[in-house]
């Protein structure tokens, strides 16, 4: 075995497989010493672990010594290979597949070379080395224009100075991308931030002095949303809708939907104000 291959049992499975897979994919090989096909697939998996040098961890589970694990994962034939990512089963196969087929299965869940470079850019950005991170993202996108992690990474870095380009980058992320939900939240946040402006105190005073003025209330709501004061913003947008359903091309409703996207469906404010929105729209 090599440094990326470990033996796992019932007492260590949760830590070494499920928890570890939240940082690095874990390929689990359910095998037994008496199993001929296991002796074929095992060296292939170990060789791939050696080649990828830490892109994944290979965990070997002897089913004779760990019958409860075999029962939990309904192992009916061995070798059985299961790949875990983010604490959940991501892919699997049974039997001694040809090496090319094994590589294909594992490659589906492993980070690509572009993913690894994007991860390096993320670390640079976290360290405050913004220009270096931008340069990596730009180079990656020049070679692979729709690389999702580079699109979202670069968008986050340039949006404070160029919100429009940030939105354009985010819109290029595929709707089938595993990070599309995160992308949609960022798009919604950027839209809210770019729409708002003005002095909040002055806008509050203006709206309070003329509460029936839809334009003033809408301007205040946009400023509150841009400042991520979402509850106050939702209150104002509801008041706008009550007074003028179609103001600014249905802007209040659209802004509320963007706030819901940012907060998530399970957030208390989303649940409460989605109900309030329905009451106004369907009264």
Tab-separated table of C-alpha atoms in Angstrom:
chain	number	residue	atom	x	y	z
A	1	UNK	CA	0.000	0.000	0.000
A	2	UNK	CA	0.993	3.652	-0.400
A	3	UNK	CA	0.467	6.772	1.700
A	4	UNK	CA	-2.911	7.475	0.045
A	5	UNK	CA	-4.284	3.998	0.823
A	6	UNK	CA	-5.674	3.166	4.253
A	7	UNK	CA	-7.430	0.253	5.921
A	8	UNK	CA	-10.817	1.147	7.394
A	9	UNK	CA	-13.143	-0.717	9.732
A	10	UNK	CA	-16.482	-0.233	11.406
A	11	UNK	CA	-15.059	1.991	14.152
A	12	UNK	CA	-13.173	4.299	11.796
A	13	UNK	CA	-15.458	4.401	8.742
A	14	UNK	CA	-17.366	7.539	9.687
A	15	UNK	CA	-14.205	9.561	10.368
A	16	UNK	CA	-11.935	8.175	7.668
A	17	UNK	CA	-14.528	7.955	4.901
A	18	UNK	CA	-17.608	10.115	5.481
A	19	UNK	CA	-15.939	13.016	7.277
A	20	UNK	CA	-12.762	12.914	5.201
A	21	UNK	CA	-14.771	12.907	1.964
A	22	UNK	CA	-15.940	16.437	2.748
A	23	UNK	CA	-12.392	17.582	1.959
A	24	UNK	CA	-11.163	14.876	-0.438
A	25	UNK	CA	-13.043	12.172	-2.383
A	26	UNK	CA	-12.698	8.726	-0.811
A	27	UNK	CA	-12.795	5.561	-2.909
A	28	UNK	CA	-13.836	2.573	-0.777
A	29	UNK	CA	-12.786	-0.904	-1.884
A	30	UNK	CA	-14.907	-3.625	-0.231
A	31	UNK	CA	-12.850	-6.805	-0.595
A	32	UNK	CA	-11.851	-10.106	1.015
A	33	UNK	CA	-8.581	-12.099	0.998
A	34	UNK	CA	-10.198	-15.144	-0.641
A	35	UNK	CA	-11.688	-13.131	-3.532
A	36	UNK	CA	-9.780	-13.580	-6.812
A	37	UNK	CA	-11.259	-10.538	-8.621
A	38	UNK	CA	-10.438	-8.442	-5.530
A	39	UNK	CA	-6.770	-9.262	-6.022
A	40	UNK	CA	-7.110	-7.900	-9.567
A	41	UNK	CA	-8.908	-4.642	-8.827
A	42	UNK	CA	-7.037	-3.814	-5.608
A	43	UNK	CA	-3.636	-3.137	-7.236
A	44	UNK	CA	-5.338	-1.073	-9.966
A	45	UNK	CA	-6.961	1.172	-7.372
A	46	UNK	CA	-3.734	1.498	-5.418
A	47	UNK	CA	-1.860	2.415	-8.577
A	48	UNK	CA	-4.412	5.106	-9.419
A	49	UNK	CA	-4.182	6.495	-5.882
A	50	UNK	CA	-0.397	6.663	-6.295
A	51	UNK	CA	-0.723	8.407	-9.668
A	52	UNK	CA	-3.177	11.024	-8.443
A	53	UNK	CA	-1.059	11.741	-5.349
A	54	UNK	CA	-3.763	12.809	-2.938
A	55	UNK	CA	-6.588	13.735	-5.307
A	56	UNK	CA	-8.458	10.920	-3.593
A	57	UNK	CA	-7.966	8.541	-0.678
A	58	UNK	CA	-8.357	4.795	-1.161
A	59	UNK	CA	-10.003	3.112	1.833
A	60	UNK	CA	-9.940	-0.692	1.912
A	61	UNK	CA	-12.647	-2.528	3.862
A	62	UNK	CA	-12.250	-6.256	4.526
A	63	UNK	CA	-15.851	-7.479	4.485
A	64	UNK	CA	-14.997	-10.626	6.485
A	65	UNK	CA	-13.729	-8.461	9.334
A	66	UNK	CA	-16.449	-5.813	8.977
A	67	UNK	CA	-19.748	-7.604	8.260
A	68	UNK	CA	-21.874	-4.763	9.633
A	69	UNK	CA	-20.408	-2.298	7.146
A	70	UNK	CA	-21.013	-4.774	4.358
A	71	UNK	CA	-24.633	-5.114	5.508
A	72	UNK	CA	-25.171	-1.345	5.813
A	73	UNK	CA	-23.985	-0.808	2.226
A	74	UNK	CA	-25.771	-3.921	0.946
A	75	UNK	CA	-22.643	-5.514	-0.410
A	76	UNK	CA	-23.836	-8.598	-2.297
A	77	UNK	CA	-20.796	-9.166	-4.457
A	78	UNK	CA	-17.146	-8.231	-4.252
A	79	UNK	CA	-15.089	-6.388	-5.189
A	80	UNK	CA	-17.530	-3.532	-4.640
A	81	UNK	CA	-16.156	-0.025	-5.057
A	82	UNK	CA	-18.023	3.000	-3.744
A	83	UNK	CA	-16.887	6.622	-4.106
A	84	UNK	CA	-17.831	9.154	-1.452
A	85	UNK	CA	-17.795	12.916	-1.833
A	86	UNK	CA	-19.104	15.569	0.595
A	87	UNK	CA	-20.198	12.833	2.975
A	88	UNK	CA	-22.409	11.044	0.452
A	89	UNK	CA	-22.173	8.287	-2.127
A	90	UNK	CA	-21.191	9.845	-5.480
A	91	UNK	CA	-20.609	6.771	-7.674
A	92	UNK	CA	-20.018	3.017	-7.475
A	93	UNK	CA	-19.337	-0.163	-9.413
A	94	UNK	CA	-19.090	-3.885	-8.723
A	95	UNK	CA	-16.645	-6.383	-10.141
A	96	UNK	CA	-13.144	-6.287	-11.574
A	97	UNK	CA	-13.662	-3.795	-14.387
A	98	UNK	CA	-10.903	-3.160	-16.932
A	99	UNK	CA	-8.444	-0.496	-15.811
A	100	UNK	CA	-9.687	2.028	-18.395
A	101	UNK	CA	-13.235	1.650	-17.097
A	102	UNK	CA	-12.071	2.058	-13.482
A	103	UNK	CA	-10.207	5.227	-14.443
A	104	UNK	CA	-13.304	6.594	-16.158
A	105	UNK	CA	-15.499	6.076	-13.096
A	106	UNK	CA	-13.006	7.658	-10.713
A	107	UNK	CA	-12.216	10.586	-13.024
A	108	UNK	CA	-15.896	11.575	-12.973
A	109	UNK	CA	-15.672	12.646	-9.343
A	110	UNK	CA	-12.093	13.870	-9.127
A	111	UNK	CA	-11.039	17.489	-9.635
A	112	UNK	CA	-9.621	18.267	-13.056
A	113	UNK	CA	-6.327	20.090	-13.595
A	114	UNK	CA	-8.365	23.278	-14.089
A	115	UNK	CA	-10.208	22.633	-10.820
A	116	UNK	CA	-6.904	22.309	-8.969
A	117	UNK	CA	-5.618	25.577	-10.453
A	118	UNK	CA	-8.885	27.301	-9.535
A	119	UNK	CA	-8.508	25.993	-5.983
A	120	UNK	CA	-5.020	27.528	-5.883
A	121	UNK	CA	-6.521	30.826	-7.044
A	122	UNK	CA	-9.138	30.631	-4.282
A	123	UNK	CA	-6.382	30.232	-1.698
A	124	UNK	CA	-4.478	33.217	-3.115
A	125	UNK	CA	-7.626	35.334	-2.977
A	126	UNK	CA	-8.205	34.296	0.640
A	127	UNK	CA	-4.656	35.443	1.418
A	128	UNK	CA	-5.375	38.836	-0.131
A	129	UNK	CA	-3.324	38.188	-3.283
A	130	UNK	CA	-6.151	39.341	-5.516
A	131	UNK	CA	-4.168	40.245	-8.642
A	132	UNK	CA	-2.433	36.857	-8.677
A	133	UNK	CA	-5.754	35.072	-8.247
A	134	UNK	CA	-7.350	37.110	-11.053
A	135	UNK	CA	-4.472	36.266	-13.372
A	136	UNK	CA	-4.928	32.529	-12.775
A	137	UNK	CA	-8.676	32.729	-13.371
A	138	UNK	CA	-8.233	34.768	-16.559
A	139	UNK	CA	-5.713	32.249	-17.902
A	140	UNK	CA	-7.979	29.325	-17.054
A	141	UNK	CA	-10.952	30.953	-18.771
A	142	UNK	CA	-8.888	31.742	-21.848
A	143	UNK	CA	-8.236	28.002	-22.205
A	144	UNK	CA	-11.620	26.776	-20.920
A	145	UNK	CA	-14.207	29.614	-21.257
A	146	UNK	CA	-16.980	27.841	-19.332
A	147	UNK	CA	-14.980	26.472	-16.405
A	148	UNK	CA	-17.512	27.039	-13.636
A	149	UNK	CA	-15.181	27.471	-10.661
A	150	UNK	CA	-13.109	30.034	-12.555
A	151	UNK	CA	-16.205	31.937	-13.661
A	152	UNK	CA	-17.584	32.199	-10.148
A	153	UNK	CA	-14.161	32.879	-8.604
A	154	UNK	CA	-13.294	35.702	-10.997
A	155	UNK	CA	-16.803	37.164	-10.754
A	156	UNK	CA	-16.506	37.455	-6.981
A	157	UNK	CA	-13.179	39.272	-7.279
A	158	UNK	CA	-14.148	41.794	-9.939
A	159	UNK	CA	-17.782	42.443	-8.971
A	160	UNK	CA	-16.964	45.168	-6.387
A	161	UNK	CA	-15.434	47.288	-9.177
A	162	UNK	CA	-17.352	45.961	-12.205
A	163	UNK	CA	-20.714	44.487	-11.263
A	164	UNK	CA	-21.807	44.183	-14.890
A	165	UNK	CA	-18.880	41.983	-15.887
A	166	UNK	CA	-19.345	39.979	-12.708
A	167	UNK	CA	-22.932	39.257	-13.720
A	168	UNK	CA	-21.869	38.384	-17.259
A	169	UNK	CA	-19.370	35.836	-15.938
A	170	UNK	CA	-21.894	34.272	-13.583
A	171	UNK	CA	-24.505	33.973	-16.330
A	172	UNK	CA	-22.063	31.755	-18.248
A	173	UNK	CA	-22.107	29.066	-15.550
A	174	UNK	CA	-23.990	26.060	-16.873
A	175	UNK	CA	-27.452	25.422	-15.457
A	176	UNK	CA	-26.381	21.809	-14.881
A	177	UNK	CA	-23.253	22.791	-12.930
A	178	UNK	CA	-23.055	21.456	-9.358
A	179	UNK	CA	-22.352	25.040	-8.215
A	180	UNK	CA	-25.323	26.558	-10.055
A	181	UNK	CA	-27.274	27.135	-6.814
A	182	UNK	CA	-24.364	29.124	-5.393
A	183	UNK	CA	-24.124	30.992	-8.680
A	184	UNK	CA	-27.808	31.952	-8.586
A	185	UNK	CA	-27.412	33.328	-5.063
A	186	UNK	CA	-24.447	35.443	-6.170
A	187	UNK	CA	-26.354	36.717	-9.216
A	188	UNK	CA	-29.258	37.741	-7.011
A	189	UNK	CA	-26.956	39.471	-4.515
A	190	UNK	CA	-25.131	41.365	-7.270
A	191	UNK	CA	-28.399	42.520	-8.804
A	192	UNK	CA	-29.555	43.849	-5.452
A	193	UNK	CA	-26.240	45.556	-4.738
A	194	UNK	CA	-25.986	47.204	-8.141
A	195	UNK	CA	-29.570	48.477	-8.018
A	196	UNK	CA	-29.260	50.247	-4.655
A	197	UNK	CA	-27.682	53.603	-3.990
A	198	UNK	CA	-28.035	56.825	-2.055
A	199	UNK	CA	-27.829	57.751	1.598
A	200	UNK	CA	-29.957	55.406	3.675
A	201	UNK	CA	-30.740	57.980	6.374
A	202	UNK	CA	-31.855	60.539	3.800
A	203	UNK	CA	-33.947	57.965	1.952
A	204	UNK	CA	-35.595	56.863	5.193
A	205	UNK	CA	-36.433	60.450	6.044
A	206	UNK	CA	-37.852	61.112	2.584
A	207	UNK	CA	-40.025	57.988	2.671
A	208	UNK	CA	-41.248	58.749	6.197
A	209	UNK	CA	-42.203	62.284	5.187
A	210	UNK	CA	-44.221	61.063	2.201
A	211	UNK	CA	-45.240	57.433	2.879
A	212	UNK	CA	-47.579	57.217	-0.102
A	213	UNK	CA	-44.802	58.152	-2.514
A	214	UNK	CA	-44.002	54.861	-4.230
A	215	UNK	CA	-40.823	56.144	-5.862
A	216	UNK	CA	-39.313	57.156	-2.524
A	217	UNK	CA	-40.261	53.873	-0.869
A	218	UNK	CA	-38.809	51.903	-3.767
A	219	UNK	CA	-35.528	53.832	-3.637
A	220	UNK	CA	-35.293	53.164	0.105
A	221	UNK	CA	-36.046	49.467	-0.385
A	222	UNK	CA	-33.313	49.163	-3.018
A	223	UNK	CA	-30.780	50.874	-0.747
A	224	UNK	CA	-31.700	48.584	2.149
A	225	UNK	CA	-31.377	45.486	-0.050
A	226	UNK	CA	-28.001	46.657	-1.372
A	227	UNK	CA	-26.860	47.001	2.238
A	228	UNK	CA	-28.146	43.457	2.961
A	229	UNK	CA	-30.771	44.748	5.397
A	230	UNK	CA	-33.158	42.288	3.931
A	231	UNK	CA	-35.987	42.343	6.445
A	232	UNK	CA	-36.371	46.119	6.230
A	233	UNK	CA	-36.070	45.943	2.444
A	234	UNK	CA	-38.794	43.301	2.195
A	235	UNK	CA	-41.129	45.436	4.318
A	236	UNK	CA	-40.653	48.378	1.967
A	237	UNK	CA	-41.017	46.325	-1.200
A	238	UNK	CA	-44.312	44.918	0.113
A	239	UNK	CA	-45.562	48.458	0.708
A	240	UNK	CA	-44.601	49.398	-2.838
A	241	UNK	CA	-46.535	46.429	-4.208
A	242	UNK	CA	-49.598	47.368	-2.180
A	243	UNK	CA	-49.581	50.836	-3.724
A	244	UNK	CA	-48.463	50.115	-7.281
A	245	UNK	CA	-48.185	46.500	-8.427
A	246	UNK	CA	-46.422	47.332	-11.682
A	247	UNK	CA	-44.065	50.090	-10.512
A	248	UNK	CA	-40.646	49.976	-12.217
A	249	UNK	CA	-41.699	47.069	-14.401
A	250	UNK	CA	-42.757	44.926	-11.450
A	251	UNK	CA	-39.458	45.809	-9.768
A	252	UNK	CA	-40.575	45.229	-6.185
A	253	UNK	CA	-41.685	41.648	-6.823
A	254	UNK	CA	-38.514	40.859	-8.791
A	255	UNK	CA	-36.332	42.304	-6.024
A	256	UNK	CA	-38.169	40.243	-3.406
A	257	UNK	CA	-37.521	37.093	-5.433
A	258	UNK	CA	-33.823	38.007	-5.576
A	259	UNK	CA	-33.767	38.394	-1.793
A	260	UNK	CA	-35.445	34.996	-1.403
A	261	UNK	CA	-32.742	33.516	-3.650
A	262	UNK	CA	-29.981	35.023	-1.509
A	263	UNK	CA	-31.537	33.905	1.773
A	264	UNK	CA	-32.590	30.424	0.643
A	265	UNK	CA	-35.977	28.722	0.722
A	266	UNK	CA	-35.721	27.631	4.366
A	267	UNK	CA	-34.954	31.062	5.813
A	268	UNK	CA	-37.612	32.493	8.143
A	269	UNK	CA	-37.787	35.750	6.174
A	270	UNK	CA	-38.273	33.883	2.903
A	271	UNK	CA	-41.123	31.831	4.309
A	272	UNK	CA	-42.798	34.829	5.933
A	273	UNK	CA	-42.519	37.249	3.039
A	274	UNK	CA	-43.282	34.694	0.355
A	275	UNK	CA	-46.630	34.357	2.107
A	276	UNK	CA	-47.018	38.152	2.317
A	277	UNK	CA	-46.169	38.451	-1.377
A	278	UNK	CA	-48.831	35.894	-2.284
A	279	UNK	CA	-51.445	37.813	-0.281
A	280	UNK	CA	-50.670	41.013	-2.173
A	281	UNK	CA	-50.525	39.414	-5.605
A	282	UNK	CA	-53.672	37.340	-5.270
A	283	UNK	CA	-55.879	39.528	-3.133
